[in-house]
C-alpha cells in the first residue's frame, strides 16, 4: 500500500544572510519510503526539513511533491506535516483537542474532527487517555499525541525533526520501533532528521548523509553503511577504519580486521569488552590506529592484552578506496 508520493529537492538552497546553511542539494525520494537525514549538528538538516514543510523560505531551488512545485505554498497546502523536536503540545488542550487542532483551524465541525482525531489516537494507542492534558502524560505518550496531531491532516509526507532525542535510551528504542511500524501501516513517506547513525540505520530505507550544507552521500541504508564514499561518511557512520594504503585513503570495516600469522604489524593499545564483541584498538608502525571488532569466542580462542604485538589481515577486496 502506498499513500505517499515522490518528493524531489532540486538545487535546494538556504542562506541566512550571508551564511549558507543548505547549498544546492538534490534528492529524489520515492513514495512510501522511510528516509533518514543525518549528519553532525549545524550541517543543515533542520533547515532542509523546514523548507520542505514550508516553515522556512526557500532561498533558491525548488521542492517538487507529486509533480507539483510546492516551494512557495503555505505549509497547510503542501501535503506535508511536521512533528517538532519539542512536541509543542498545547498545555491547556486535551489530548483529543490537541490531535484535532489542525482540523479546527481548517474550520471542520466538532463531530468530524473528533472522529478523525479518535481514529489516529487509536492508531498510536492513546484512545484511553484522550481526555487528559499533556502535563498528565509521560514523554512517550506526549510523543504519540504529537504524532497523531501531525497525521490528522492526512499528509503525504511526514517530517520529523529529531523526534526521539528527548526520550531516555530505553524509550527511544521502543518508540523507534513504533515509528517504523506506523510508517509501514500508513504507507506515506517519512523524512526523519537525526544526528545518530544507529537510529538512522535502524529506521531508514534510504539514508541522506549531510555535512557542511551539502549531501555527502545518499542511497539505501546498507549501501551507505557498507560502502562509504568519503572519509567523512566512513567516520560518521562508524564501524570503519580509515587507513592509508598505497598512498591513498581507504575504508576497512572493523569487523573485517583479523589477527593472522603475517600481515600489517601493529601493537594492541586497548581492549574493550562490548558483550557480544571485543573492540581491540591497535596502532601500526606508521602510527595509524586500526580498530578490530571480533566476536567474543574468537577473542577467547587466543586472548590478547594491551602491548601485545599482532599482525593485521583482512580478506582481499574488503578494503575500498575513498574519494578525496
Ligand atoms: P542542523 O539541524 O543540521 O543542526 P540547521 O539547519 O539548524 O542544522 O543549521 C544550519 C546552519 O544554519 C547552522 O550554521 C545554523 O547556525 C544556521 N542557522 C539555522 N537557523 C538559523 C537562523 N534562523 N538564522 C541564522 N542562522 C541559522
Ligand atoms: Mg537541527
Short mmCIF file of C-alpha atoms and ligand atoms in Angstrom, two decimals:
data_model
loop_
_atom_site.label_atom_id
_atom_site.label_comp_id
_atom_site.label_asym_id
_atom_site.label_seq_id
_atom_site.Cartn_x
_atom_site.Cartn_y
_atom_site.Cartn_z
CA UNK A 1 0.00 0.00 0.00
CA UNK A 2 1.35 3.42 -0.92
CA UNK A 3 -0.41 6.61 0.05
CA UNK A 4 2.62 8.80 -0.41
CA UNK A 5 4.10 10.45 -3.44
CA UNK A 6 7.51 11.24 -4.82
CA UNK A 7 9.39 14.15 -3.31
CA UNK A 8 12.18 15.92 -5.19
CA UNK A 9 14.60 18.55 -4.00
CA UNK A 10 16.17 20.47 -6.86
CA UNK A 11 19.21 22.67 -6.17
CA UNK A 12 17.59 23.49 -2.85
CA UNK A 13 19.45 26.31 -1.13
CA UNK A 14 19.08 28.18 2.16
CA UNK A 15 21.00 31.26 3.19
CA UNK A 16 20.61 33.15 6.46
CA UNK A 17 22.10 36.50 5.50
CA UNK A 18 25.48 35.55 4.08
CA UNK A 19 25.61 32.21 5.84
CA UNK A 20 24.98 29.24 3.59
CA UNK A 21 23.03 26.61 5.56
CA UNK A 22 21.97 24.40 2.62
CA UNK A 23 23.97 24.51 -0.60
CA UNK A 24 22.19 23.37 -3.80
CA UNK A 25 21.17 19.92 -2.65
CA UNK A 26 19.46 17.46 -4.98
CA UNK A 27 17.49 14.42 -3.90
CA UNK A 28 14.66 12.22 -5.13
CA UNK A 29 12.66 10.25 -2.59
CA UNK A 30 10.30 7.60 -3.87
CA UNK A 31 6.82 7.36 -2.38
CA UNK A 32 6.35 5.44 0.84
CA UNK A 33 9.94 5.32 2.00
CA UNK A 34 11.42 5.89 5.42
CA UNK A 35 14.17 8.41 4.77
CA UNK A 36 16.69 9.36 7.45
CA UNK A 37 18.52 12.63 7.06
CA UNK A 38 21.60 12.56 9.24
CA UNK A 39 24.76 14.48 9.89
CA UNK A 40 26.51 16.46 12.61
CA UNK A 41 24.95 19.42 14.36
CA UNK A 42 24.78 22.53 12.17
CA UNK A 43 25.09 20.72 8.83
CA UNK A 44 21.71 21.96 7.56
CA UNK A 45 19.29 19.13 8.40
CA UNK A 46 16.62 21.20 10.16
CA UNK A 47 16.83 23.96 7.55
CA UNK A 48 16.21 21.38 4.82
CA UNK A 49 13.27 19.88 6.68
CA UNK A 50 11.73 23.27 7.48
CA UNK A 51 11.95 24.31 3.82
CA UNK A 52 10.16 21.11 2.80
CA UNK A 53 7.47 21.83 5.41
CA UNK A 54 7.16 25.46 4.36
CA UNK A 55 8.20 26.82 7.75
CA UNK A 56 11.28 28.42 6.21
CA UNK A 57 11.56 30.31 2.92
CA UNK A 58 13.49 28.72 0.09
CA UNK A 59 16.42 30.94 -0.92
CA UNK A 60 16.89 29.16 -4.24
CA UNK A 61 15.94 25.92 -5.97
CA UNK A 62 12.67 24.05 -5.59
CA UNK A 63 10.68 21.38 -3.79
CA UNK A 64 8.52 19.19 -6.02
CA UNK A 65 5.86 16.98 -4.43
CA UNK A 66 3.86 14.59 -6.59
CA UNK A 67 4.99 16.51 -9.69
CA UNK A 68 3.96 19.94 -8.36
CA UNK A 69 6.30 22.70 -7.33
CA UNK A 70 5.24 23.43 -3.73
CA UNK A 71 8.19 25.73 -2.90
CA UNK A 72 6.02 28.78 -2.38
CA UNK A 73 2.84 27.20 -0.98
CA UNK A 74 1.89 27.78 2.66
CA UNK A 75 2.58 24.77 4.95
CA UNK A 76 -1.06 23.67 5.18
CA UNK A 77 -1.42 23.49 1.39
CA UNK A 78 1.61 21.29 0.68
CA UNK A 79 0.50 17.83 1.71
CA UNK A 80 3.27 17.72 4.30
CA UNK A 81 3.10 17.77 8.09
CA UNK A 82 5.81 18.27 10.64
CA UNK A 83 6.37 16.79 14.06
CA UNK A 84 8.56 19.06 16.12
CA UNK A 85 11.60 18.31 18.23
CA UNK A 86 9.88 19.52 21.44
CA UNK A 87 6.40 18.14 20.60
CA UNK A 88 4.90 21.63 21.23
CA UNK A 89 1.59 20.30 22.51
CA UNK A 90 -0.90 22.94 23.72
CA UNK A 91 -0.87 22.60 27.52
CA UNK A 92 -4.45 23.79 28.00
CA UNK A 93 -5.97 21.43 25.42
CA UNK A 94 -6.89 17.80 26.00
CA UNK A 95 -5.17 15.01 24.09
CA UNK A 96 -8.17 14.79 21.75
CA UNK A 97 -8.26 18.56 21.13
CA UNK A 98 -4.52 18.62 20.54
CA UNK A 99 -4.87 15.86 17.98
CA UNK A 100 -7.81 17.62 16.30
CA UNK A 101 -6.19 21.06 16.32
CA UNK A 102 -5.30 21.41 12.63
CA UNK A 103 -8.81 20.38 11.63
CA UNK A 104 -10.27 23.10 13.87
CA UNK A 105 -8.03 25.60 12.08
CA UNK A 106 -9.47 24.31 8.81
CA UNK A 107 -12.98 25.03 10.12
CA UNK A 108 -14.19 21.44 10.32
CA UNK A 109 -17.10 20.74 12.66
CA UNK A 110 -16.52 19.10 16.01
CA UNK A 111 -18.02 15.72 15.16
CA UNK A 112 -15.86 15.35 12.05
CA UNK A 113 -12.64 16.46 13.66
CA UNK A 114 -13.14 14.28 16.72
CA UNK A 115 -13.90 11.29 14.51
CA UNK A 116 -10.60 11.73 12.62
CA UNK A 117 -8.65 12.57 15.80
CA UNK A 118 -10.01 9.46 17.57
CA UNK A 119 -9.05 7.27 14.63
CA UNK A 120 -5.44 8.49 14.87
CA UNK A 121 -5.34 8.31 18.67
CA UNK A 122 -6.41 4.68 18.27
CA UNK A 123 -3.57 4.13 15.81
CA UNK A 124 -0.98 5.49 18.25
CA UNK A 125 -2.60 3.64 21.15
CA UNK A 126 -3.72 6.76 23.04
CA UNK A 127 -7.52 6.38 22.96
CA UNK A 128 -7.75 5.61 26.65
CA UNK A 129 -6.07 8.90 27.57
CA UNK A 130 -7.93 11.16 25.11
CA UNK A 131 -9.35 13.40 27.85
CA UNK A 132 -6.08 14.05 29.66
CA UNK A 133 -3.98 17.18 29.48
CA UNK A 134 -0.38 16.98 28.13
CA UNK A 135 1.03 17.58 31.64
CA UNK A 136 -0.62 14.32 32.73
CA UNK A 137 1.31 12.27 30.18
CA UNK A 138 4.76 10.65 30.09
CA UNK A 139 7.31 11.68 27.46
CA UNK A 140 6.50 8.69 25.28
CA UNK A 141 2.77 9.39 25.49
CA UNK A 142 3.27 13.05 24.57
CA UNK A 143 5.26 11.85 21.62
CA UNK A 144 2.36 9.72 20.42
CA UNK A 145 -0.06 12.61 20.72
CA UNK A 146 2.31 14.81 18.71
CA UNK A 147 2.37 12.12 16.05
CA UNK A 148 -1.42 11.87 15.95
CA UNK A 149 -1.64 15.65 15.71
CA UNK A 150 0.79 15.75 12.78
CA UNK A 151 -1.02 12.94 10.96
CA UNK A 152 -4.53 14.31 11.38
CA UNK A 153 -4.33 16.28 8.12
CA UNK A 154 -3.51 13.03 6.25
CA UNK A 155 -0.19 14.26 4.87
CA UNK A 156 1.63 12.54 2.03
CA UNK A 157 4.95 13.27 3.68
CA UNK A 158 5.59 13.37 7.44
CA UNK A 159 8.62 15.38 8.52
CA UNK A 160 10.18 14.56 11.90
CA UNK A 161 12.96 16.65 13.40
CA UNK A 162 14.91 14.59 15.95
CA UNK A 163 11.66 13.13 17.28
CA UNK A 164 13.33 10.77 19.74
CA UNK A 165 16.07 12.96 21.17
CA UNK A 166 14.09 13.98 24.28
CA UNK A 167 13.44 10.38 25.33
CA UNK A 168 15.58 8.20 27.57
CA UNK A 169 17.59 5.49 25.72
CA UNK A 170 15.21 2.64 26.56
CA UNK A 171 12.10 4.51 25.42
CA UNK A 172 13.93 5.82 22.36
CA UNK A 173 14.48 2.30 21.07
CA UNK A 174 10.87 1.35 21.77
CA UNK A 175 9.49 4.46 20.08
CA UNK A 176 11.62 3.97 17.01
CA UNK A 177 10.09 0.52 16.56
CA UNK A 178 6.67 2.14 16.80
CA UNK A 179 7.58 4.85 14.29
CA UNK A 180 8.73 2.28 11.77
CA UNK A 181 5.57 0.23 12.24
CA UNK A 182 3.38 3.30 11.86
CA UNK A 183 5.17 4.33 8.68
CA UNK A 184 4.62 0.85 7.21
CA UNK A 185 0.93 0.92 8.12
CA UNK A 186 0.35 4.39 6.70
CA UNK A 187 2.49 3.83 3.60
CA UNK A 188 3.44 7.51 3.47
CA UNK A 189 6.93 8.95 3.20
CA UNK A 190 8.64 9.77 6.49
CA UNK A 191 11.63 12.10 6.49
CA UNK A 192 13.29 11.78 9.86
CA UNK A 193 16.17 14.00 10.94
CA UNK A 194 18.65 12.52 13.38
CA UNK A 195 22.27 13.01 14.30
CA UNK A 196 22.57 9.38 15.37
CA UNK A 197 23.79 6.76 12.94
CA UNK A 198 22.26 3.90 14.99
CA UNK A 199 18.84 5.45 14.73
CA UNK A 200 19.27 6.12 11.01
CA UNK A 201 20.33 2.53 10.32
CA UNK A 202 17.52 1.10 12.43
CA UNK A 203 14.85 3.12 10.65
CA UNK A 204 15.94 4.28 7.24
CA UNK A 205 15.21 2.57 3.94
CA UNK A 206 17.18 5.46 2.47
CA UNK A 207 19.87 7.49 4.17
CA UNK A 208 20.96 11.00 3.27
CA UNK A 209 24.21 12.00 4.97
CA UNK A 210 24.79 15.74 5.14
CA UNK A 211 27.93 17.66 6.06
CA UNK A 212 28.65 21.38 5.77
CA UNK A 213 25.41 22.20 3.94
CA UNK A 214 25.79 19.55 1.23
CA UNK A 215 24.79 15.91 0.78
CA UNK A 216 27.92 13.79 1.15
CA UNK A 217 26.21 10.55 0.23
CA UNK A 218 22.73 9.13 -0.15
CA UNK A 219 21.25 5.77 -1.02
CA UNK A 220 19.86 2.58 0.52
CA UNK A 221 20.95 2.27 4.16
CA UNK A 222 23.02 -0.83 3.53
CA UNK A 223 24.96 0.77 0.66
CA UNK A 224 25.77 3.86 2.66
CA UNK A 225 26.94 1.86 5.64
CA UNK A 226 28.88 -0.82 3.79
CA UNK A 227 30.34 1.37 1.05
CA UNK A 228 31.04 4.85 2.37
CA UNK A 229 32.31 7.07 -0.42
CA UNK A 230 34.23 9.61 1.60
CA UNK A 231 36.34 9.69 4.73
CA UNK A 232 33.66 11.81 6.39
CA UNK A 233 30.92 9.21 5.77
CA UNK A 234 33.17 6.32 6.83
CA UNK A 235 33.98 8.04 10.12
CA UNK A 236 30.49 9.40 10.74
CA UNK A 237 28.68 6.11 10.10
CA UNK A 238 31.16 4.30 12.34
CA UNK A 239 32.30 0.71 12.28
CA UNK A 240 35.03 1.53 9.74
CA UNK A 241 38.73 2.25 9.84
CA UNK A 242 40.16 4.89 7.56
CA UNK A 243 43.68 3.85 6.67
CA UNK A 244 46.33 4.96 4.24
CA UNK A 245 47.01 2.25 1.70
CA UNK A 246 49.38 2.65 -1.24
CA UNK A 247 49.32 6.39 -0.67
CA UNK A 248 45.53 6.65 -0.78
CA UNK A 249 42.84 6.73 1.89
CA UNK A 250 40.79 3.57 2.11
CA UNK A 251 37.98 2.28 4.33
CA UNK A 252 38.07 -1.08 6.08
CA UNK A 253 35.27 -2.43 8.24
CA UNK A 254 36.39 -3.01 11.82
CA UNK A 255 34.72 -6.43 11.80
CA UNK A 256 36.80 -7.43 8.75
CA UNK A 257 40.09 -6.97 10.63
CA UNK A 258 41.66 -10.19 11.90
CA UNK A 259 44.90 -11.26 13.52
CA UNK A 260 46.99 -13.54 11.32
CA UNK A 261 50.43 -15.11 11.12
CA UNK A 262 51.58 -12.41 8.77
CA UNK A 263 50.16 -9.04 7.81
CA UNK A 264 50.42 -5.43 8.87
CA UNK A 265 52.46 -5.28 12.11
CA UNK A 266 50.69 -3.45 14.95
CA UNK A 267 50.54 -3.25 18.72
CA UNK A 268 47.40 -3.53 20.82
CA UNK A 269 46.75 -0.24 22.60
CA UNK A 270 43.49 -1.00 24.41
CA UNK A 271 40.78 -3.62 24.70
CA UNK A 272 37.14 -3.05 25.43
CA UNK A 273 34.57 -5.74 26.20
CA UNK A 274 31.25 -4.96 24.49
CA UNK A 275 29.26 -8.08 25.31
CA UNK A 276 28.91 -9.96 22.03
CA UNK A 277 32.12 -8.35 20.75
CA UNK A 278 35.53 -7.24 21.80
CA UNK A 279 36.84 -3.95 20.45
CA UNK A 280 40.60 -4.07 20.10
CA UNK A 281 42.41 -0.84 19.33
CA UNK A 282 45.75 -1.27 17.64
CA UNK A 283 48.45 1.06 16.33
CA UNK A 284 50.54 0.29 13.26
CA UNK A 285 54.21 1.07 12.90
CA UNK A 286 53.23 4.00 10.69
CA UNK A 287 51.26 5.33 13.67
CA UNK A 288 47.76 4.67 12.32
CA UNK A 289 45.06 3.48 14.71
CA UNK A 290 43.12 0.48 13.47
CA UNK A 291 40.13 -0.95 15.31
CA UNK A 292 39.37 -4.66 15.17
CA UNK A 293 35.93 -5.87 16.26
CA UNK A 294 35.73 -9.56 16.98
CA UNK A 295 33.12 -11.94 18.36
CA UNK A 296 33.81 -12.85 21.98
CA UNK A 297 34.52 -16.52 21.23
CA UNK A 298 37.14 -15.57 18.63
CA UNK A 299 38.80 -13.32 21.18
CA UNK A 300 38.82 -16.01 23.88
CA UNK A 301 40.43 -18.52 21.45
CA UNK A 302 43.66 -16.52 21.63
CA UNK A 303 43.22 -13.81 24.27
CA UNK A 304 45.31 -10.66 23.87
CA UNK A 305 46.35 -7.88 26.20
CA UNK A 306 47.48 -4.28 25.69
CA UNK A 307 51.08 -4.15 24.49
CA UNK A 308 50.89 -7.45 22.54
CA UNK A 309 52.28 -7.44 19.02
CA UNK A 310 49.85 -8.62 16.31
CA UNK A 311 49.67 -8.88 12.51
CA UNK A 312 46.54 -7.38 10.97
CA UNK A 313 44.95 -9.12 7.99
CA UNK A 314 41.73 -8.91 6.02
CA UNK A 315 40.28 -10.65 3.01
CA UNK A 316 41.17 -9.46 -0.42
CA UNK A 317 38.66 -6.93 -1.73
CA UNK A 318 37.44 -5.79 1.70
CA UNK A 319 39.42 -2.55 1.56
CA UNK A 320 37.86 0.12 -0.60
CA UNK A 321 39.26 3.42 -1.74
CA UNK A 322 37.72 6.68 -0.63
CA UNK A 323 37.21 9.78 -2.74
CA UNK A 324 39.32 12.70 -1.73
P1 LIG B 1 21.16 21.08 11.88
O1 LIG B 1 19.69 20.87 12.00
O2 LIG B 1 21.83 20.10 10.97
O3 LIG B 1 21.84 21.13 13.20
P2 LIG B 1 20.47 23.75 10.96
O4 LIG B 1 19.74 23.60 9.68
O5 LIG B 1 19.68 24.04 12.17
O6 LIG B 1 21.43 22.49 11.18
O7 LIG B 1 21.54 24.92 10.80
C1 LIG B 1 22.42 25.01 9.70
C2 LIG B 1 23.23 26.29 9.83
O8 LIG B 1 22.37 27.42 9.71
C3 LIG B 1 23.92 26.44 11.17
O9 LIG B 1 25.16 27.06 10.95
C4 LIG B 1 22.99 27.33 11.97
O10 LIG B 1 23.69 28.07 12.91
C5 LIG B 1 22.41 28.22 10.87
N1 LIG B 1 21.03 28.64 11.19
C6 LIG B 1 19.98 27.84 11.42
N2 LIG B 1 18.86 28.57 11.66
C7 LIG B 1 19.22 29.86 11.55
C8 LIG B 1 18.53 31.12 11.66
N3 LIG B 1 17.20 31.15 11.91
N4 LIG B 1 19.23 32.25 11.49
C9 LIG B 1 20.55 32.21 11.23
N5 LIG B 1 21.28 31.10 11.10
C10 LIG B 1 20.63 29.92 11.25
MG1 LIG B 2 18.50 20.54 13.76
#
